[in-house]
XYZ file of C-alpha atoms in Angstrom:
680
model
C 95.683 156.887 57.991
C 97.771 153.730 57.303
C 100.596 154.009 54.821
C 101.361 151.126 52.558
C 104.977 150.130 52.372
C 106.554 150.108 48.981
C 109.780 148.024 48.539
C 112.546 148.543 46.081
C 114.430 145.175 46.699
C 114.758 142.466 49.329
C 117.050 139.927 50.800
C 115.613 136.507 51.855
C 118.553 135.843 54.215
C 118.598 132.222 52.876
C 121.757 131.191 54.710
C 120.443 132.364 58.082
C 116.949 131.137 57.643
C 117.711 127.647 56.077
C 120.309 127.064 58.861
C 117.805 128.054 61.492
C 115.046 125.807 59.908
C 117.498 122.885 59.447
C 117.158 122.935 55.653
C 120.687 124.264 54.822
C 121.847 120.923 53.629
C 119.416 121.489 50.647
C 121.635 124.554 49.797
C 121.395 128.197 50.734
C 120.594 129.645 47.389
C 116.843 129.747 47.870
C 114.413 129.965 50.834
C 113.381 126.612 52.324
C 111.497 126.850 55.753
C 109.420 124.883 58.110
C 105.852 125.276 59.322
C 105.056 127.043 62.623
C 108.532 128.617 62.874
C 109.303 132.167 62.141
C 111.813 133.344 59.459
C 113.106 136.797 58.759
C 113.735 138.790 55.491
C 115.146 142.220 54.897
C 113.080 144.647 52.785
C 114.501 147.839 51.437
C 112.009 150.757 50.940
C 111.775 152.597 47.747
C 110.837 155.823 49.652
C 109.851 156.828 53.021
C 110.430 154.908 56.204
C 108.663 152.369 58.349
C 106.601 153.898 61.108
C 105.125 151.574 63.807
C 101.387 151.912 63.961
C 101.266 153.930 60.768
C 102.858 151.798 58.188
C 100.697 148.863 56.820
C 101.546 145.761 54.850
C 99.175 143.392 53.119
C 100.570 139.804 52.917
C 99.124 137.042 50.720
C 100.591 133.503 50.764
C 99.465 131.146 48.006
C 100.327 127.509 47.064
C 99.026 125.322 44.219
C 97.517 126.054 40.881
C 94.109 127.173 42.316
C 94.790 128.976 45.731
C 91.732 129.476 47.767
C 91.084 130.350 51.414
C 88.388 127.777 51.523
C 90.961 125.077 50.917
C 93.549 126.602 53.119
C 95.848 127.236 50.047
C 95.663 130.963 50.236
C 96.215 133.069 53.449
C 95.811 136.879 53.771
C 97.171 138.594 56.811
C 98.655 141.869 57.900
C 101.242 143.234 60.463
C 100.871 142.296 63.990
C 102.709 143.617 67.103
C 104.069 140.081 67.675
C 104.480 136.956 65.773
C 101.735 134.323 66.449
C 103.137 130.828 65.717
C 99.613 129.320 65.699
C 98.653 131.032 62.417
C 100.017 132.938 59.461
C 101.420 136.165 60.879
C 104.093 138.950 60.191
C 105.719 141.405 62.430
C 108.442 143.971 62.045
C 111.605 143.386 64.283
C 113.501 146.530 63.271
C 113.467 150.232 64.535
C 111.916 152.903 62.253
C 113.905 153.444 59.096
C 114.317 152.712 55.396
C 115.120 148.939 55.931
C 112.401 146.677 57.363
C 113.400 143.325 58.994
C 110.221 141.409 58.616
C 109.546 138.225 60.593
C 107.020 135.925 59.033
C 105.437 132.583 60.440
C 103.573 130.120 58.326
C 100.596 128.361 60.017
C 101.706 125.071 61.734
C 98.994 123.252 59.692
C 99.588 125.028 56.303
C 99.903 122.701 53.230
C 103.548 121.919 52.383
C 104.991 122.840 49.071
C 105.973 125.776 46.693
C 104.632 129.145 47.913
C 104.437 132.618 46.450
C 104.242 135.442 49.177
C 103.119 138.779 47.921
C 104.016 141.756 50.209
C 102.104 144.860 49.392
C 102.106 145.899 45.768
C 105.733 145.502 44.951
C 107.346 142.563 46.584
C 106.701 138.942 45.474
C 108.918 136.174 46.887
C 109.052 132.485 46.420
C 109.844 129.805 49.139
C 109.314 126.108 49.883
C 107.485 125.085 52.928
C 108.217 121.732 54.765
C 106.759 119.828 57.658
C 108.242 120.712 60.965
C 108.554 117.878 63.529
C 110.787 120.232 65.756
C 107.728 122.537 66.298
C 105.718 121.999 69.548
C 102.868 123.958 67.979
C 102.709 121.323 65.303
C 102.243 118.671 68.208
C 98.714 117.863 67.048
C 100.359 116.643 63.831
C 103.824 115.360 64.241
C 106.090 116.910 66.905
C 108.972 114.691 67.943
C 110.641 115.858 71.142
C 113.927 113.953 70.990
C 116.850 115.697 69.082
C 118.731 112.455 68.619
C 115.654 110.816 66.926
C 115.185 113.888 64.702
C 118.821 113.764 63.722
C 118.328 110.140 62.668
C 114.907 110.046 61.237
C 114.790 113.510 59.413
C 118.419 114.729 58.978
C 120.379 111.559 58.494
C 121.149 111.025 54.782
C 122.297 107.434 55.062
C 121.447 104.320 57.001
C 121.192 100.565 56.986
C 118.418 98.240 55.835
C 118.420 94.706 57.281
C 118.132 91.871 54.695
C 119.454 88.228 55.071
C 117.255 86.112 57.269
C 115.919 86.148 60.831
C 118.729 83.872 62.148
C 121.287 86.017 60.306
C 120.097 89.744 59.669
C 122.522 91.323 57.321
C 122.786 95.094 57.299
C 122.734 96.738 53.782
C 123.987 100.300 53.568
C 121.877 102.814 51.761
C 122.372 106.367 50.655
C 119.078 108.149 51.235
C 120.478 111.552 49.869
C 117.411 113.523 50.663
C 119.288 116.813 50.760
C 121.330 116.294 47.521
C 120.916 118.720 44.737
C 117.451 118.665 42.991
C 116.069 115.923 45.194
C 113.533 118.061 47.021
C 112.235 119.394 43.673
C 111.824 115.774 42.620
C 109.889 114.873 45.736
C 107.556 117.757 45.153
C 107.066 116.661 41.613
C 106.075 113.169 42.819
C 103.274 114.875 44.762
C 102.227 116.832 41.754
C 102.018 113.772 39.519
C 99.789 111.806 41.872
C 96.417 110.943 40.272
C 94.471 112.797 43.075
C 96.376 115.961 42.269
C 95.759 115.471 38.429
C 92.107 115.046 39.091
C 91.606 117.802 41.584
C 94.753 119.941 42.276
C 93.014 122.301 44.645
C 91.809 119.563 46.937
C 95.145 117.696 46.669
C 97.263 120.790 47.596
C 94.844 121.387 50.549
C 95.407 117.742 51.644
C 99.148 118.465 51.803
C 98.656 120.001 55.302
C 98.183 116.498 56.599
C 101.063 114.045 56.909
C 98.619 111.134 56.959
C 97.461 112.145 53.496
C 100.885 112.799 52.126
C 102.368 109.472 53.423
C 99.391 107.613 51.866
C 100.019 109.392 48.592
C 103.767 108.350 48.769
C 102.743 104.809 49.571
C 100.979 104.820 46.182
C 103.381 106.896 44.094
C 106.700 105.157 44.988
C 105.357 102.162 42.916
C 103.940 102.645 39.439
C 101.123 100.179 39.426
C 98.265 102.697 39.096
C 100.050 105.933 38.204
C 103.180 107.633 36.928
C 104.940 106.382 39.994
C 108.687 106.079 40.566
C 109.700 102.390 40.507
C 108.442 99.246 38.678
C 108.733 96.103 40.759
C 110.001 92.841 39.362
C 110.655 89.562 41.256
C 111.085 86.912 38.646
C 112.637 86.104 35.145
C 115.569 88.439 34.793
C 115.817 92.227 34.537
C 115.883 93.000 30.839
C 115.145 96.590 30.099
C 116.493 97.739 33.481
C 118.752 96.713 36.295
C 118.579 94.311 39.172
C 117.114 95.808 42.528
C 120.456 94.726 44.061
C 122.151 97.213 41.792
C 120.972 100.289 43.601
C 123.133 101.725 46.460
C 120.867 104.633 47.190
C 117.757 106.614 46.114
C 119.438 109.456 44.246
C 119.940 107.686 40.859
C 116.447 106.237 41.083
C 114.750 109.680 41.747
C 116.821 111.475 39.225
C 116.170 108.833 36.496
C 112.527 109.029 37.042
C 112.622 112.818 36.918
C 114.676 112.996 33.691
C 112.850 110.255 31.975
C 109.442 112.212 31.933
C 108.173 110.230 35.103
C 108.469 106.857 33.226
C 108.964 104.275 35.974
C 112.557 103.256 36.868
C 113.233 99.482 36.350
C 113.411 97.650 38.822
C 112.636 97.694 42.591
C 111.873 95.218 45.268
C 110.676 95.779 48.766
C 113.722 97.286 50.363
C 114.297 99.712 47.376
C 110.469 100.838 47.568
C 110.842 101.447 51.252
C 114.196 103.186 50.886
C 112.934 105.670 48.371
C 109.784 106.263 50.326
C 111.972 107.017 53.325
C 114.168 109.468 51.324
C 111.090 111.308 50.055
C 109.424 111.422 53.592
C 112.565 112.845 55.198
C 113.042 115.412 52.397
C 109.488 116.632 53.120
C 110.154 116.764 56.920
C 108.257 113.640 57.912
C 110.346 111.605 60.467
C 110.756 108.175 58.801
C 112.612 104.851 59.081
C 112.769 101.572 57.037
C 111.686 98.590 58.973
C 112.252 94.734 58.174
C 109.798 92.073 59.124
C 111.405 88.507 58.997
C 109.133 85.697 57.841
C 106.612 88.115 56.596
C 103.183 86.676 55.596
C 101.390 87.703 52.393
C 97.720 86.920 53.146
C 95.661 87.479 50.059
C 92.187 86.711 51.435
C 92.327 88.429 54.920
C 91.565 85.120 56.918
C 94.987 85.562 58.800
C 95.941 82.117 57.729
C 98.667 81.159 55.066
C 97.833 77.713 53.660
C 100.845 75.954 52.252
C 100.843 72.699 50.256
C 103.885 70.293 49.864
C 104.239 67.195 47.796
C 105.295 63.793 49.215
C 109.002 64.970 48.910
C 108.290 67.942 51.082
C 108.655 70.245 48.089
C 106.570 73.477 48.196
C 103.779 73.782 45.633
C 103.636 77.503 44.798
C 100.561 79.589 45.553
C 99.758 83.344 45.873
C 99.850 83.208 49.605
C 103.419 83.148 50.605
C 105.756 83.808 53.349
C 108.543 86.217 52.510
C 112.055 85.537 53.881
C 111.835 89.273 54.929
C 109.750 92.207 53.813
C 110.615 95.960 54.324
C 108.139 98.854 54.789
C 108.467 102.246 56.364
C 107.218 103.836 59.669
C 106.397 107.557 59.715
C 106.160 109.526 63.043
C 102.768 111.567 63.354
C 99.727 111.775 65.404
C 96.410 110.438 64.466
C 93.568 112.872 65.253
C 91.247 110.766 63.066
C 91.437 107.889 65.485
C 91.016 107.288 69.263
C 93.736 108.802 71.576
C 96.845 106.683 72.246
C 97.511 105.694 68.505
C 99.841 108.557 67.828
C 103.553 107.964 67.069
C 104.889 105.373 64.519
C 102.604 104.639 61.567
C 103.396 101.732 59.099
C 102.984 102.227 55.438
C 104.166 99.934 52.569
C 104.996 101.303 49.127
C 105.525 97.752 47.757
C 102.653 96.923 45.453
C 101.075 93.790 46.955
C 97.357 94.236 47.422
C 94.953 97.134 46.512
C 93.668 99.442 49.222
C 90.511 101.670 48.119
C 91.207 100.465 44.559
C 94.912 101.526 44.517
C 98.206 99.722 45.137
C 99.139 101.405 48.551
C 99.141 100.422 52.149
C 98.786 102.486 55.291
C 99.453 104.452 57.296
C 98.252 102.385 60.084
C 99.306 102.940 63.738
C 101.843 100.383 64.835
C 100.022 100.205 68.186
C 96.669 99.246 66.367
C 98.602 96.218 64.984
C 99.790 95.302 68.433
C 96.229 95.692 70.013
C 94.585 93.871 67.129
C 92.409 96.941 66.191
C 91.645 95.834 62.651
C 88.937 98.251 61.799
C 91.333 101.339 62.131
C 92.629 103.118 58.960
C 94.393 102.185 56.839
C 94.776 98.491 55.866
C 95.202 97.110 59.375
C 94.234 93.566 58.440
C 97.001 93.118 55.886
C 99.745 94.496 58.096
C 98.389 92.428 61.057
C 98.642 89.339 58.930
C 102.197 90.121 57.905
C 103.365 89.852 61.533
C 100.726 87.443 63.081
C 99.278 85.108 60.435
C 99.059 81.345 61.242
C 100.742 78.887 58.851
C 98.930 75.611 58.044
C 100.729 73.045 55.908
C 99.074 70.223 54.097
C 100.667 67.370 52.017
C 99.007 66.782 48.569
C 99.458 63.130 47.717
C 99.750 61.584 44.218
C 96.164 60.085 44.561
C 94.799 63.760 45.065
C 94.070 63.437 48.795
C 95.572 65.883 51.395
C 96.679 65.483 54.974
C 97.878 67.977 57.598
C 101.573 68.391 58.162
C 102.703 69.503 61.583
C 105.168 72.472 61.278
C 106.525 75.120 63.646
C 106.706 78.172 61.290
C 106.230 81.495 63.128
C 105.727 84.681 61.129
C 106.764 88.105 62.231
C 110.194 87.538 63.575
C 112.925 89.992 64.660
C 111.248 93.093 63.362
C 114.220 95.344 62.867
C 115.474 98.871 62.110
C 118.710 100.818 62.393
C 119.384 102.119 65.932
C 119.422 105.892 66.586
C 122.947 107.186 66.319
C 124.612 103.877 65.689
C 124.884 101.009 63.179
C 123.444 98.507 65.645
C 120.294 96.685 64.865
C 117.198 97.669 67.033
C 114.589 94.967 67.658
C 111.171 96.546 67.490
C 109.043 93.307 67.526
C 107.576 94.369 70.891
C 106.066 97.429 69.201
C 104.064 95.110 66.921
C 103.323 92.055 69.120
C 102.852 91.100 72.708
C 105.134 88.259 74.064
C 103.981 84.827 72.584
C 101.511 83.062 74.796
C 100.784 86.185 76.882
C 97.205 87.165 78.121
C 97.671 90.397 76.161
C 98.573 88.582 73.004
C 95.371 86.378 73.554
C 93.331 89.617 73.999
C 94.749 91.117 70.842
C 93.986 87.855 68.862
C 90.406 87.791 70.298
C 89.842 91.533 69.236
C 91.282 90.680 65.736
C 89.094 87.527 65.543
C 92.165 85.494 64.986
C 90.347 82.151 65.621
C 93.182 79.920 64.365
C 95.662 81.227 66.742
C 93.233 80.995 69.644
C 92.396 77.363 68.863
C 95.953 76.310 68.423
C 96.927 73.275 70.477
C 100.303 72.221 71.887
C 102.565 70.801 69.238
C 102.767 67.007 69.131
C 105.383 66.076 71.717
C 106.205 62.610 70.182
C 108.456 62.890 67.144
C 110.418 66.045 66.630
C 112.534 67.262 63.673
C 114.821 70.273 63.447
C 117.363 71.600 60.989
C 120.850 72.543 62.236
C 123.450 74.359 60.148
C 127.232 74.912 60.226
C 128.426 78.195 61.482
C 130.508 78.908 58.393
C 128.225 79.080 55.291
C 130.102 81.367 52.825
C 129.368 81.564 49.139
C 131.893 79.515 47.274
C 132.369 76.851 50.144
C 130.974 73.309 50.495
C 129.296 72.690 53.839
C 126.914 70.329 55.645
C 123.488 71.023 56.997
C 121.757 68.517 59.340
C 118.277 67.124 59.875
C 117.968 66.149 63.672
C 115.212 63.711 64.379
C 114.270 62.943 68.019
C 111.763 60.253 69.348
C 110.194 61.569 72.558
C 107.947 58.445 72.859
C 108.275 55.197 74.854
C 108.115 52.998 71.679
C 110.470 52.382 68.774
C 109.731 54.385 65.702
C 110.199 53.650 62.057
C 110.104 56.569 59.719
C 110.795 57.975 56.232
C 112.968 61.116 56.146
C 112.992 63.322 53.042
C 115.627 66.072 53.378
C 116.017 68.558 50.476
C 117.379 71.861 49.542
C 116.683 74.288 46.797
C 117.538 77.943 45.730
C 114.928 80.403 46.895
C 114.233 84.038 46.334
C 113.549 86.367 49.349
C 109.907 86.324 48.468
C 109.683 82.561 48.600
C 109.892 81.615 44.920
C 111.690 78.264 44.523
C 114.590 77.611 42.161
C 116.506 74.421 41.382
C 117.572 71.553 43.612
C 120.781 72.065 45.527
C 120.857 68.631 47.197
C 118.492 65.858 48.164
C 118.205 62.759 50.391
C 115.312 60.237 50.761
C 115.909 57.671 53.531
C 113.102 55.147 53.513
C 113.982 53.339 56.866
C 115.027 55.574 59.713
C 114.888 53.626 62.973
C 114.598 55.480 66.342
C 114.816 53.880 69.696
C 112.612 55.424 72.445
C 114.261 58.723 73.493
C 116.667 58.233 70.638
C 118.055 60.947 68.248
C 119.473 60.720 64.784
C 121.491 63.346 62.981
C 121.366 63.180 59.271
C 123.787 65.352 57.227
C 123.195 66.882 53.738
C 126.104 68.111 51.838
C 125.721 71.427 49.920
C 128.385 71.770 47.105
C 129.190 75.008 45.464
C 129.457 73.028 42.056
C 125.694 72.345 42.570
C 124.280 75.459 44.184
C 126.573 78.081 42.608
C 124.669 78.541 39.404
C 121.142 78.112 41.077
C 121.147 80.727 43.904
C 119.794 84.163 43.105
C 121.406 87.446 44.182
C 119.599 86.996 47.504
C 122.124 84.139 48.291
C 119.262 82.091 49.843
C 118.775 78.273 50.013
C 115.637 76.651 51.405
C 116.068 73.543 53.526
C 113.069 71.282 54.212
C 113.121 68.025 56.176
C 109.822 65.953 56.082
C 109.514 63.015 58.415
C 106.614 60.439 57.954
C 105.820 57.960 60.935
C 105.002 54.592 59.224
C 102.753 53.508 62.250
C 100.594 56.669 62.615
C 101.137 58.032 59.030
C 101.611 61.329 60.782
C 103.844 63.873 59.055
C 106.023 66.539 60.608
C 108.133 69.092 58.749
C 110.939 71.552 59.456
C 111.742 74.396 57.095
C 114.640 76.759 57.265
C 116.098 79.298 54.868
C 119.895 79.891 55.117
C 121.848 82.875 53.707
C 125.146 82.331 52.040
C 127.657 85.007 53.267
C 129.393 87.282 50.733
C 132.936 88.193 51.319
C 133.727 91.445 53.039
C 134.888 94.511 51.161
C 137.709 96.217 52.937
C 137.565 99.917 52.860
C 140.713 102.134 53.614
C 140.526 105.816 53.536
C 143.634 107.520 52.416
C 144.321 111.135 53.147
C 143.043 113.506 55.911
C 139.241 113.652 55.670
C 138.367 117.229 55.469
C 135.795 119.419 53.582
C 136.728 119.997 49.961
C 140.009 117.875 50.153
C 140.525 115.035 47.706
C 140.656 111.621 49.364
C 141.025 108.037 48.147
C 139.083 105.025 49.028
C 141.188 101.822 48.698
C 138.745 98.965 48.179
C 139.713 95.270 48.380
C 137.714 92.066 48.001
C 139.142 88.560 48.039
C 137.463 86.205 45.527
C 135.970 83.383 47.628
C 134.805 81.227 44.658
C 136.699 78.377 43.114
C 136.380 80.084 39.735
C 137.639 83.300 38.138
C 135.738 86.594 38.285
C 135.414 88.639 35.188
C 133.989 92.167 34.462
C 134.870 93.302 38.021
C 133.656 96.816 38.937
C 133.699 98.726 42.221
C 131.314 101.659 42.846
C 131.010 104.190 45.583
C 128.497 106.889 46.626
C 127.775 108.804 49.723
C 125.737 111.913 50.767
C 128.115 114.906 50.807
C 130.966 112.670 49.824
C 130.785 111.944 46.134
C 129.091 115.182 44.831
C 125.667 113.533 44.601
C 126.799 110.939 42.053
C 128.093 107.396 41.780
C 131.822 106.933 40.959
C 132.798 103.600 39.452
C 136.175 101.901 38.620
C 136.406 98.852 36.476
C 139.230 96.351 36.935
C 141.377 95.825 33.808
C 142.053 92.013 34.478
C 140.244 88.899 35.827
C 140.547 87.816 39.433
C 141.311 84.142 40.139
C 140.237 82.020 43.023
C 141.654 83.335 46.274
C 143.077 86.547 44.507
C 142.356 90.048 45.588
C 140.332 92.481 43.465
C 141.689 96.039 44.384
C 141.143 99.632 43.278
C 141.455 103.101 44.403
C 138.682 105.475 43.849
C 139.086 109.334 44.445
C 136.309 111.514 45.763
C 135.923 115.027 47.507
C 133.723 115.515 50.310
C 131.824 118.753 50.424
C 130.383 119.014 53.965
C 131.653 118.067 57.442
C 130.228 115.527 59.879
C 129.773 111.766 60.073
C 129.177 110.334 56.621
C 128.663 106.847 55.208
C 130.631 105.785 52.130
C 128.560 103.097 50.393
C 130.414 100.530 48.333
C 129.337 98.014 45.719
C 131.343 95.255 44.046
C 129.918 93.508 40.943
C 131.228 90.814 38.555
C 130.054 88.033 36.408
C 129.826 85.433 39.116
C 129.738 87.488 42.278
C 127.058 90.114 42.000
C 126.352 93.287 44.015
C 128.282 92.706 47.125
C 127.643 95.614 49.537
C 129.911 97.288 51.976
C 130.414 100.640 53.652
C 132.711 102.726 55.749
C 131.848 105.534 58.283
C 133.845 108.556 57.676
C 134.188 111.619 59.946
C 134.766 114.685 57.752
C 136.429 117.728 59.532
C 135.853 121.252 58.654
């Protein structure tokens, strides 16, 4: 007859198990394990001893408020001779005696989250279960077989997000901080606060077995448009009641603020902030994730794959809901798609920035990146919207004073230089080829046919007669005066007389226009056959300085009208004004638990004095999970250096990124970073 084991006490062996399951950066004070991989605990018997084949142990694992075997949130199992990694199982790995070394394995498709494990009548332990992309048994869901990729996309706590523009991608450092104290609990709370969980907690906890479900929930919960989500977006009219999205250096402060403020949304976010927070939460839960930037990203509101833009007779854009963002960030998560045809596993795009509703909620994805490339627009979820972001056609019309409109020839291409941080380095990886076939290829045409992208298929060769382009100076730093040029070429055999309107204005990264930074209207531009004319436009800091937003972007537009044919052609280009570099010097020997100083220097590039200057630093395992700031006691004149020392104590060895921010009244949220190797 089987004898039930009765335990007096137990040791969860957290340090060994968490290290083995690659969760030790969360701390080793509690048990955090991954699916489909055994963990071991030591159990001390109250009386008697363990006898193989005689001793028995009933194990019950439960998660969620309404555990049920029907939903897969409750599992009952006993002792086996050996661990079976394909299901919940337990086996004893010690010889007979009064101490039992129990090995337990969670099913590779078990829901993630907080668990209670009851062992017999006397032992009740708690642990947290995460996704396991290291586990081949979990291959049908999310196995990733490259250690370097796993180190980057799950374990790396910092990274770079690309902003700027497609001619000049600018890396912005970000502290994801997914293993910092308390962050995992906040991530689980985000899942618990989602409306699906509040409506039907049993079904929602069951859904957490599936990374497709979890990533779609996160896409909705990182914004707060339909729920008690994390961030409120704001793109216009100041940031009263919160801070500029440029203020943030990492996800920690955002997640902690949301948690401590009773799940009230944190103010404010924009696309790279939404994407970065989604990436932090995904990595914390064990989903391989990366932030992606799409330059010249189309926002198609009516799913016709066409962005219609209207300009007035001065070439100034008339605002509409359909826009081309200078760049847009989303995330990709690595998982399989058993709900779709084979060959659509791997990277899945999802977008937590609230733009359009999907199934009645502001969320987007996940959609296989390959489905976008192949034009498979019926696949789940939200394929048409993401396809348009990288492939929409742009039609420009001139609206004249008499109310009539005419077509303007332009060469705007959307979906350029799709970028992410490279694995193991700070280089930019261009992943455009994962989303699109080469321009003009048979495969591209086939994808457009499948997507019913008629406009692209019917597109004719551009007019080869008159041509206009915008050229810029190599040195366009904030604070400088510089020239930009409209270059007009006559490729015809006859002389041409034209009107050239060349203007500039401040613009946000989402395409919202600001004030005029410089303008020229030449009524009589004469071009000989084969001739070229280069027309300069001077941009002065005294004019643009108070107009540009924190995005540092200026929109240049050159409109050329041929008097003989009345044909209009147009060139548009956004330029990004470069901020000064923050120089970062590390003073002291970088070792665990040894105090270091960061000497930070920034030269004022503006022809005016900076006031209220403040440097801030943060870094995973460098600054104790907090932001450390140092305010300057004096103003900084033109050409002078702002300089401070900030002290910090790293608490973990390895390659770390110290993220730096400089802020002042005139030069706002300049970012910098320094990679630091911390020794043991």
